[in-house]
């Protein structure tokens, strides 16, 4: 007898793979028993069934590592709890390197692992050969071994989670394809399945490679697309060790694992093949499906695998598998509430790590639904890091040809994608290009990262040491503190509110005291109810009851979503990001320069720091803000997009008398660290509060408003802060020696006391700088007398704590 679907539910989960079953289980476990899961065919019938099932604990950040560690612990727990095997075979995982860059990358991973209590062991080539004679180690430099990793059975894991979900009260329905997602007043109200309507408050789209086209029908942008994904399984191999670890040969883009006496060889090639190229649509009836063999595409990687694992040379091939697997533009998962429809959540785009992350992403998604936010730095997984165009076929199909390979490609610092570029360019793009700009993507825009000097090529030469753009950054930062630097700030996110209620609404969602006075600029934060920092921004009063909100380029959709979520329904937020170009004119000569091109009064008494006004330059009306993210006297100039190219050319021409130089984002990042300025997404996130970050000055003591997060701050203020933000410099260091990035352990003697969040080399102060959070057990004075170190690539470097920023600027009197 077929079980009838109910007419009502709290949550409908769409998709019966490992991810959907995990979401249903966690929702029911956490108390939302009125959860149903709808699977169009049978559980695992999409991509889960053919997954390789690799399980790995270490991720690129603390939050992602927590997700992966939790996943493995959950599988172990549920095997006993529900008496169903997950097929766990934790023989460990070995990653090897044959190039210097890869060896550095692996050593950095091993260093970071210490922060998260993940057991990682470094092996030289002789030890690898001794322990794993199946490997040809002639060109191997070394490897790292993670004994807690391994593989699981995808079908076993999924059915185990489904069984656990049912035991917790969730209902699961197979042969139940969702036909329509129903909304009312911009909010989820139900779904139709098999001709029947199910009323619900929330949906979670966990439908893997179908997610993009399902979202498209509902007007929701979900940037992923399937590529053809390959592996082979050999005939049985005599005397093959059943305890062989998963072995990843990143440099040759292959991996192997033991599979019931056989070897599975999988690849993550650098130029993948988009699936369903003719129709651009995943068939609704594609279940347990495969593609035709494409041995020609696979063969070069098989040759590399045979070279690395000579035993493969005489092994027959029992199975050649080719099937679809979806990938996102940056190979990170898609989680969270979408910006287009309220209570529409996604949990998809696992990029071939669904089994190893399924448990954790299900937990995070359930918590996100139930609390409305996440108190962890999970922005790299938040779907709101993308914009609408990222899901368009022209963009996503080209990008996944590259992003599939990113999983095994080099994860270079500052690496830029090559595909799907020049989607959004500045009006003066060609001008910037003519001056030697090397572009990177910021908020979807092509934005100058640095400018080549003396005819040098404006291309990155990637490295884990000295950066080829350092000479440019040195010139740009030096010139900015001596003369004038011109920075393109156009990708900054820009929103406007015009309403009689605008001021009181901003007072309710901001921590600082917002002034309803034309020209006032206020730096502030927006929090969640637990006091975590959700947004880092500047609120500018253009005129009474007319406000402009400025935040970083990368957080455009996220910040817009957060603000709209907390505004009253009759107060509208307008996104004006693409309407204006913004130029930052910074440096000690910036006032003298701008006075020569405008008749307005720029003297300090008339144009104070933290204020803004309209000015006129060459007949062009410009909104000028006296603010600076680089720590120098300067102005942010907002100009209509149609006038931007002419205005840029004017700045360049008139700036010659003041030694004005084009400057890129690397220079800006270096200078903001010299000035002690924090960056959301690196140094602050929902994981931190303002007291920990040393940003309590943004909490108003004047306004008598119950702003969001205020109650949490009052509680936090009376508790001991467990970690705190600190600045350090390295003793006796040179550019790129070492290259400081983030997530490097910070020590007192041999004890880890914290981790870094940002790193740069300051050419102005001839010092490596690092920001980070440390345990709040010692005062700055005590730390001055301690042996403090930062560890990079398993080597410790002495560092000194800085009690104030390297660069001190008296903005009020300058």
GROMACS .gro file of N, CA, C and O in nm, residues 23-119:
model
  388
   23UNK      N    1   1.941   1.636   0.618
   23UNK     CA    2   1.862   1.753   0.660
   23UNK      C    3   1.736   1.707   0.733
   23UNK      O    4   1.703   1.759   0.841
   24UNK      N    5   1.665   1.608   0.677
   24UNK     CA    6   1.542   1.559   0.739
   24UNK      C    7   1.570   1.501   0.877
   24UNK      O    8   1.494   1.526   0.973
   25UNK      N    9   1.677   1.425   0.888
   25UNK     CA   10   1.712   1.367   1.018
   25UNK      C   11   1.738   1.476   1.122
   25UNK      O   12   1.685   1.470   1.235
   26UNK      N   13   1.818   1.576   1.087
   26UNK     CA   14   1.855   1.678   1.185
   26UNK      C   15   1.737   1.767   1.223
   26UNK      O   16   1.722   1.804   1.340
   27UNK      N   17   1.651   1.800   1.127
   27UNK     CA   18   1.533   1.878   1.161
   27UNK      C   19   1.445   1.804   1.261
   27UNK      O   20   1.400   1.862   1.361
   28UNK      N   21   1.422   1.676   1.234
   28UNK     CA   22   1.339   1.597   1.325
   28UNK      C   23   1.407   1.578   1.461
   28UNK      O   24   1.344   1.592   1.566
   29UNK      N   25   1.536   1.554   1.459
   29UNK     CA   26   1.610   1.534   1.584
   29UNK      C   27   1.607   1.659   1.670
   29UNK      O   28   1.596   1.652   1.794
   30UNK      N   29   1.617   1.776   1.607
   30UNK     CA   30   1.621   1.902   1.680
   30UNK      C   31   1.482   1.951   1.722
   30UNK      O   32   1.470   2.057   1.781
   31UNK      N   33   1.378   1.873   1.686
   31UNK     CA   34   1.246   1.908   1.738
   31UNK      C   35   1.139   1.938   1.636
   31UNK      O   36   1.021   1.946   1.671
   32UNK      N   37   1.176   1.959   1.510
   32UNK     CA   38   1.075   1.985   1.408
   32UNK      C   39   1.032   1.851   1.347
   32UNK      O   40   1.076   1.811   1.240
   33UNK      N   41   0.946   1.781   1.421
   33UNK     CA   42   0.904   1.647   1.380
   33UNK      C   43   0.816   1.650   1.255
   33UNK      O   44   0.808   1.551   1.181
   34UNK      N   45   0.753   1.764   1.233
   34UNK     CA   46   0.661   1.776   1.119
   34UNK      C   47   0.740   1.807   0.991
   34UNK      O   48   0.720   1.908   0.925
   35UNK      N   49   0.832   1.719   0.960
   35UNK     CA   50   0.919   1.732   0.843
   35UNK      C   51   0.893   1.615   0.749
   35UNK      O   52   0.885   1.500   0.792
   36UNK      N   53   0.878   1.645   0.620
   36UNK     CA   54   0.864   1.537   0.523
   36UNK      C   55   0.971   1.553   0.415
   36UNK      O   56   1.013   1.664   0.384
   37UNK      N   57   1.017   1.443   0.361
   37UNK     CA   58   1.114   1.442   0.252
   37UNK      C   59   1.046   1.381   0.130
   37UNK      O   60   0.986   1.274   0.138
   38UNK      N   61   1.060   1.451   0.018
   38UNK     CA   62   1.003   1.404  -0.108
   38UNK      C   63   1.115   1.369  -0.205
   38UNK      O   64   1.199   1.454  -0.236
   39UNK      N   65   1.116   1.246  -0.251
   39UNK     CA   66   1.214   1.201  -0.350
   39UNK      C   67   1.140   1.165  -0.479
   39UNK      O   68   1.044   1.088  -0.477
   40UNK      N   69   1.186   1.221  -0.590
   40UNK     CA   70   1.116   1.203  -0.717
   40UNK      C   71   1.112   1.057  -0.761
   40UNK      O   72   1.019   1.013  -0.828
   41UNK      N   73   1.218   0.978  -0.724
   41UNK     CA   74   1.222   0.837  -0.764
   41UNK      C   75   1.252   0.751  -0.640
   41UNK      O   76   1.165   0.729  -0.558
   42UNK      N   77   1.376   0.705  -0.628
   42UNK     CA   78   1.416   0.629  -0.510
   42UNK      C   79   1.532   0.698  -0.441
   42UNK      O   80   1.607   0.774  -0.503
   43UNK      N   81   1.549   0.671  -0.312
   43UNK     CA   82   1.662   0.726  -0.239
   43UNK      C   83   1.792   0.690  -0.310
   43UNK      O   84   1.809   0.577  -0.357
   44UNK      N   85   1.882   0.785  -0.322
   44UNK     CA   86   2.016   0.774  -0.383
   44UNK      C   87   2.014   0.774  -0.535
   44UNK      O   88   2.120   0.766  -0.597
   45UNK      N   89   1.896   0.787  -0.599
   45UNK     CA   90   1.889   0.763  -0.744
   45UNK      C   91   1.950   0.875  -0.828
   45UNK      O   92   1.961   0.860  -0.950
   46UNK      N   93   1.991   0.985  -0.767
   46UNK     CA   94   2.050   1.095  -0.845
   46UNK      C   95   2.199   1.075  -0.866
   46UNK      O   96   2.242   1.004  -0.957
   47UNK      N   97   2.280   1.137  -0.780
   47UNK     CA   98   2.426   1.119  -0.791
   47UNK      C   99   2.484   1.043  -0.672
   47UNK      O  100   2.596   0.993  -0.680
   48UNK      N  101   2.407   1.035  -0.563
   48UNK     CA  102   2.460   0.970  -0.443
   48UNK      C  103   2.502   0.827  -0.469
   48UNK      O  104   2.608   0.781  -0.422
   49UNK      N  105   2.424   0.754  -0.547
   49UNK     CA  106   2.448   0.610  -0.564
   49UNK      C  107   2.585   0.579  -0.623
   49UNK      O  108   2.645   0.475  -0.595
   50UNK      N  109   2.635   0.669  -0.708
   50UNK     CA  110   2.762   0.638  -0.775
   50UNK      C  111   2.882   0.713  -0.716
   50UNK      O  112   2.990   0.713  -0.775
   51UNK      N  113   2.862   0.776  -0.599
   51UNK     CA  114   2.973   0.850  -0.537
   51UNK      C  115   3.085   0.755  -0.496
   51UNK      O  116   3.061   0.638  -0.465
   52UNK      N  117   3.207   0.806  -0.496
   52UNK     CA  118   3.322   0.726  -0.451
   52UNK      C  119   3.321   0.708  -0.300
   52UNK      O  120   3.386   0.616  -0.248
   53UNK      N  121   3.251   0.796  -0.229
   53UNK     CA  122   3.233   0.778  -0.085
   53UNK      C  123   3.351   0.820   0.001
   53UNK      O  124   3.364   0.773   0.114
   54UNK      N  125   3.437   0.907  -0.049
   54UNK     CA  126   3.555   0.947   0.030
   54UNK      C  127   3.513   1.033   0.150
   54UNK      O  128   3.424   1.116   0.141
   55UNK      N  129   3.582   1.008   0.261
   55UNK     CA  130   3.555   1.080   0.386
   55UNK      C  131   3.684   1.144   0.433
   55UNK      O  132   3.784   1.074   0.454
   56UNK      N  133   3.683   1.276   0.448
   56UNK     CA  134   3.803   1.349   0.489
   56UNK      C  135   3.765   1.451   0.596
   56UNK      O  136   3.661   1.517   0.585
   57UNK      N  137   3.848   1.465   0.699
   57UNK     CA  138   3.814   1.553   0.811
   57UNK      C  139   3.858   1.698   0.791
   57UNK      O  140   3.792   1.790   0.837
   58UNK      N  141   3.969   1.720   0.726
   58UNK     CA  142   4.027   1.852   0.720
   58UNK      C  143   3.970   1.934   0.606
   58UNK      O  144   3.968   1.892   0.491
   59UNK      N  145   3.922   2.054   0.638
   59UNK     CA  146   3.871   2.146   0.537
   59UNK      C  147   3.956   2.272   0.533
   59UNK      O  148   4.048   2.289   0.614
   60UNK      N  149   3.924   2.364   0.443
   60UNK     CA  150   4.005   2.486   0.429
   60UNK      C  151   3.981   2.590   0.536
   60UNK      O  152   4.051   2.691   0.541
   61UNK      N  153   3.881   2.569   0.625
   61UNK     CA  154   3.855   2.664   0.733
   61UNK      C  155   3.806   2.589   0.854
   61UNK      O  156   3.775   2.469   0.848
   62UNK      N  157   3.796   2.661   0.966
   62UNK     CA  158   3.750   2.599   1.090
   62UNK      C  159   3.608   2.547   1.076
   62UNK      O  160   3.577   2.434   1.117
   63UNK      N  161   3.518   2.629   1.017
   63UNK     CA  162   3.378   2.590   1.006
   63UNK      C  163   3.362   2.466   0.917
   63UNK      O  164   3.283   2.376   0.948
   64UNK      N  165   3.434   2.462   0.807
   64UNK     CA  166   3.422   2.347   0.715
   64UNK      C  167   3.485   2.222   0.776
   64UNK      O  168   3.434   2.111   0.759
   65UNK      N  169   3.594   2.240   0.849
   65UNK     CA  170   3.652   2.126   0.920
   65UNK      C  171   3.555   2.071   1.024
   65UNK      O  172   3.540   1.949   1.040
   66UNK      N  173   3.485   2.160   1.095
   66UNK     CA  174   3.384   2.115   1.191
   66UNK      C  175   3.276   2.034   1.123
   66UNK      O  176   3.229   1.932   1.175
   67UNK      N  177   3.233   2.079   1.005
   67UNK     CA  178   3.130   2.008   0.929
   67UNK      C  179   3.177   1.868   0.894
   67UNK      O  180   3.104   1.769   0.910
   68UNK      N  181   3.301   1.856   0.850
   68UNK     CA  182   3.352   1.725   0.808
   68UNK      C  183   3.378   1.633   0.927
   68UNK      O  184   3.348   1.513   0.921
   69UNK      N  185   3.431   1.689   1.036
   69UNK     CA  186   3.455   1.606   1.154
   69UNK      C  187   3.322   1.559   1.214
   69UNK      O  188   3.309   1.443   1.255
   70UNK      N  189   3.226   1.649   1.218
   70UNK     CA  190   3.095   1.610   1.270
   70UNK      C  191   3.034   1.499   1.185
   70UNK      O  192   2.973   1.405   1.238
   71UNK      N  193   3.049   1.509   1.053
   71UNK     CA  194   2.993   1.409   0.962
   71UNK      C  195   3.046   1.269   0.997
   71UNK      O  196   2.968   1.173   1.010
   72UNK      N  197   3.175   1.258   1.012
   72UNK     CA  198   3.234   1.127   1.042
   72UNK      C  199   3.189   1.076   1.178
   72UNK      O  200   3.154   0.959   1.193
   73UNK      N  201   3.187   1.164   1.277
   73UNK     CA  202   3.143   1.124   1.411
   73UNK      C  203   2.996   1.080   1.409
   73UNK      O  204   2.958   0.984   1.478
   74UNK      N  205   2.914   1.150   1.330
   74UNK     CA  206   2.772   1.115   1.320
   74UNK      C  207   2.754   0.976   1.261
   74UNK      O  208   2.674   0.895   1.311
   75UNK      N  209   2.826   0.946   1.154
   75UNK     CA  210   2.813   0.815   1.091
   75UNK      C  211   2.850   0.703   1.188
   75UNK      O  212   2.782   0.599   1.195
   76UNK      N  213   2.955   0.725   1.264
   76UNK     CA  214   2.996   0.624   1.364
   76UNK      C  215   2.886   0.605   1.469
   76UNK      O  216   2.854   0.493   1.510
   77UNK      N  217   2.828   0.717   1.511
   77UNK     CA  218   2.725   0.713   1.615
   77UNK      C  219   2.598   0.645   1.565
   77UNK      O  220   2.540   0.559   1.634
   78UNK      N  221   2.554   0.682   1.443
   78UNK     CA  222   2.428   0.628   1.393
   78UNK      C  223   2.437   0.481   1.357
   78UNK      O  224   2.336   0.409   1.366
   79UNK      N  225   2.555   0.435   1.316
   79UNK     CA  226   2.570   0.291   1.288
   79UNK      C  227   2.524   0.209   1.408
   79UNK      O  228   2.456   0.107   1.393
   80UNK      N  229   2.561   0.253   1.526
   80UNK     CA  230   2.523   0.182   1.649
   80UNK      C  231   2.380   0.212   1.689
   80UNK      O  232   2.304   0.124   1.729
   81UNK      N  233   2.343   0.340   1.674
   81UNK     CA  234   2.212   0.385   1.724
   81UNK      C  235   2.096   0.324   1.647
   81UNK      O  236   1.994   0.285   1.706
   82UNK      N  237   2.108   0.315   1.513
   82UNK     CA  238   1.996   0.265   1.433
   82UNK      C  239   2.024   0.126   1.376
   82UNK      O  240   1.944   0.072   1.301
   83UNK      N  241   2.142   0.071   1.409
   83UNK     CA  242   2.179  -0.065   1.365
   83UNK      C  243   2.173  -0.078   1.214
   83UNK      O  244   2.103  -0.162   1.157
   84UNK      N  245   2.248   0.012   1.147
   84UNK     CA  246   2.257   0.007   1.002
   84UNK      C  247   2.398   0.048   0.963
   84UNK      O  248   2.448   0.151   1.008
   85UNK      N  249   2.460  -0.030   0.877
   85UNK     CA  250   2.600  -0.005   0.843
   85UNK      C  251   2.615   0.112   0.746
   85UNK      O  252   2.542   0.124   0.647
   86UNK      N  253   2.713   0.198   0.777
   86UNK     CA  254   2.752   0.306   0.685
   86UNK      C  255   2.867   0.263   0.596
   86UNK      O  256   2.913   0.340   0.512
   87UNK      N  257   2.914   0.140   0.615
   87UNK     CA  258   3.024   0.090   0.533
   87UNK      C  259   3.153   0.166   0.553
   87UNK      O  260   3.232   0.179   0.459
   88UNK      N  261   3.175   0.214   0.674
   88UNK     CA  262   3.297   0.291   0.701
   88UNK      C  263   3.420   0.202   0.695
   88UNK      O  264   3.425   0.095   0.754
   89UNK      N  265   3.519   0.249   0.620
   89UNK     CA  266   3.648   0.182   0.613
   89UNK      C  267   3.755   0.290   0.628
   89UNK      O  268   3.799   0.350   0.531
   90UNK      N  269   3.792   0.314   0.753
   90UNK     CA  270   3.881   0.426   0.783
   90UNK      C  271   4.027   0.379   0.787
   90UNK      O  272   4.090   0.369   0.892
   91UNK      N  273   4.077   0.353   0.666
   91UNK     CA  274   4.216   0.311   0.653
   91UNK      C  275   4.311   0.430   0.641
   91UNK      O  276   4.431   0.412   0.622
   92UNK      N  277   4.254   0.550   0.651
   92UNK     CA  278   4.337   0.669   0.639
   92UNK      C  279   4.340   0.720   0.496
   92UNK      O  280   4.287   0.659   0.403
   93UNK      N  281   4.404   0.836   0.480
   93UNK     CA  282   4.420   0.896   0.347
   93UNK      C  283   4.559   0.954   0.336
   93UNK      O  284   4.610   1.018   0.430
   94UNK      N  285   4.622   0.930   0.223
   94UNK     CA  286   4.757   0.980   0.197
   94UNK      C  287   4.752   1.074   0.078
   94UNK      O  288   4.703   1.038  -0.029
   95UNK      N  289   4.802   1.196   0.097
   95UNK     CA  290   4.816   1.292  -0.013
   95UNK      C  291   4.963   1.310  -0.043
   95UNK      O  292   5.042   1.331   0.050
   96UNK      N  293   5.000   1.301  -0.171
   96UNK     CA  294   5.141   1.310  -0.206
   96UNK      C  295   5.166   1.431  -0.296
   96UNK      O  296   5.075   1.483  -0.360
   97UNK      N  297   5.292   1.474  -0.299
   97UNK     CA  298   5.332   1.590  -0.379
   97UNK      C  299   5.455   1.556  -0.461
   97UNK      O  300   5.548   1.491  -0.412
   98UNK      N  301   5.453   1.602  -0.586
   98UNK     CA  302   5.574   1.585  -0.668
   98UNK      C  303   5.630   1.720  -0.713
   98UNK      O  304   5.735   1.725  -0.776
   99UNK      N  305   5.560   1.829  -0.678
   99UNK     CA  306   5.611   1.963  -0.709
   99UNK      C  307   5.633   2.039  -0.579
   99UNK      O  308   5.567   2.012  -0.478
  100UNK      N  309   5.721   2.138  -0.585
  100UNK     CA  310   5.752   2.215  -0.464
  100UNK      C  311   5.629   2.289  -0.412
  100UNK      O  312   5.602   2.292  -0.291
  101UNK      N  313   5.553   2.350  -0.504
  101UNK     CA  314   5.435   2.423  -0.462
  101UNK      C  315   5.334   2.334  -0.392
  101UNK      O  316   5.276   2.372  -0.290
  102UNK      N  317   5.313   2.214  -0.446
  102UNK     CA  318   5.219   2.121  -0.384
  102UNK      C  319   5.270   2.075  -0.248
  102UNK      O  320   5.192   2.062  -0.154
  103UNK      N  321   5.399   2.055  -0.236
  103UNK     CA  322   5.456   2.011  -0.109
  103UNK      C  323   5.438   2.121  -0.004
  103UNK      O  324   5.406   2.094   0.112
  104UNK      N  325   5.453   2.246  -0.045
  104UNK     CA  326   5.428   2.357   0.047
  104UNK      C  327   5.280   2.359   0.088
  104UNK      O  328   5.247   2.380   0.206
  105UNK      N  329   5.193   2.338  -0.009
  105UNK     CA  330   5.049   2.338   0.020
  105UNK      C  331   5.014   2.230   0.121
  105UNK      O  332   4.938   2.254   0.217
  106UNK      N  333   5.068   2.111   0.103
  106UNK     CA  334   5.038   2.001   0.195
  106UNK      C  335   5.093   2.029   0.335
  106UNK      O  336   5.028   1.999   0.435
  107UNK      N  337   5.211   2.088   0.340
  107UNK     CA  338   5.268   2.121   0.471
  107UNK      C  339   5.187   2.231   0.540
  107UNK      O  340   5.174   2.231   0.663
  108UNK      N  341   5.131   2.322   0.462
  108UNK     CA  342   5.042   2.423   0.521
  108UNK      C  343   4.915   2.357   0.574
  108UNK      O  344   4.865   2.394   0.681
  109UNK      N  345   4.863   2.259   0.503
  109UNK     CA  346   4.746   2.187   0.552
  109UNK      C  347   4.777   2.115   0.683
  109UNK      O  348   4.697   2.117   0.777
  110UNK      N  349   4.893   2.052   0.687
  110UNK     CA  350   4.933   1.981   0.809
  110UNK      C  351   4.949   2.078   0.926
  110UNK      O  352   4.918   2.045   1.040
  111UNK      N  353   4.997   2.198   0.897
  111UNK     CA  354   5.014   2.299   1.000
  111UNK      C  355   4.878   2.345   1.051
  111UNK      O  356   4.855   2.353   1.173
  112UNK      N  357   4.786   2.374   0.959
  112UNK     CA  358   4.653   2.420   0.997
  112UNK      C  359   4.576   2.314   1.073
  112UNK      O  360   4.498   2.346   1.164
  113UNK      N  361   4.597   2.187   1.041
  113UNK     CA  362   4.524   2.078   1.105
  113UNK      C  363   4.541   2.079   1.257
  113UNK      O  364   4.451   2.035   1.331
  114UNK      N  365   4.654   2.130   1.304
  114UNK     CA  366   4.679   2.134   1.448
  114UNK      C  367   4.579   2.223   1.521
  114UNK      O  368   4.550   2.203   1.639
  115UNK      N  369   4.523   2.322   1.449
  115UNK     CA  370   4.425   2.411   1.511
  115UNK      C  371   4.295   2.338   1.540
  115UNK      O  372   4.220   2.377   1.629
  116UNK      N  373   4.267   2.232   1.464
  116UNK     CA  374   4.136   2.167   1.471
  116UNK      C  375   4.144   2.025   1.525
  116UNK      O  376   4.049   1.948   1.513
  117UNK      N  377   4.258   1.993   1.583
  117UNK     CA  378   4.276   1.861   1.645
  117UNK      C  379   4.253   1.747   1.544
  117UNK      O  380   4.191   1.645   1.575
  118UNK      N  381   4.303   1.767   1.423
  118UNK     CA  382   4.299   1.661   1.321
  118UNK      C  383   4.439   1.600   1.314
  118UNK      O  384   4.538   1.671   1.297
  119UNK      N  385   4.446   1.470   1.327
  119UNK     CA  386   4.574   1.399   1.326
  119UNK      C  387   4.629   1.394   1.183
  119UNK      O  388   4.571   1.330   1.096
   0.00000   0.00000   0.00000
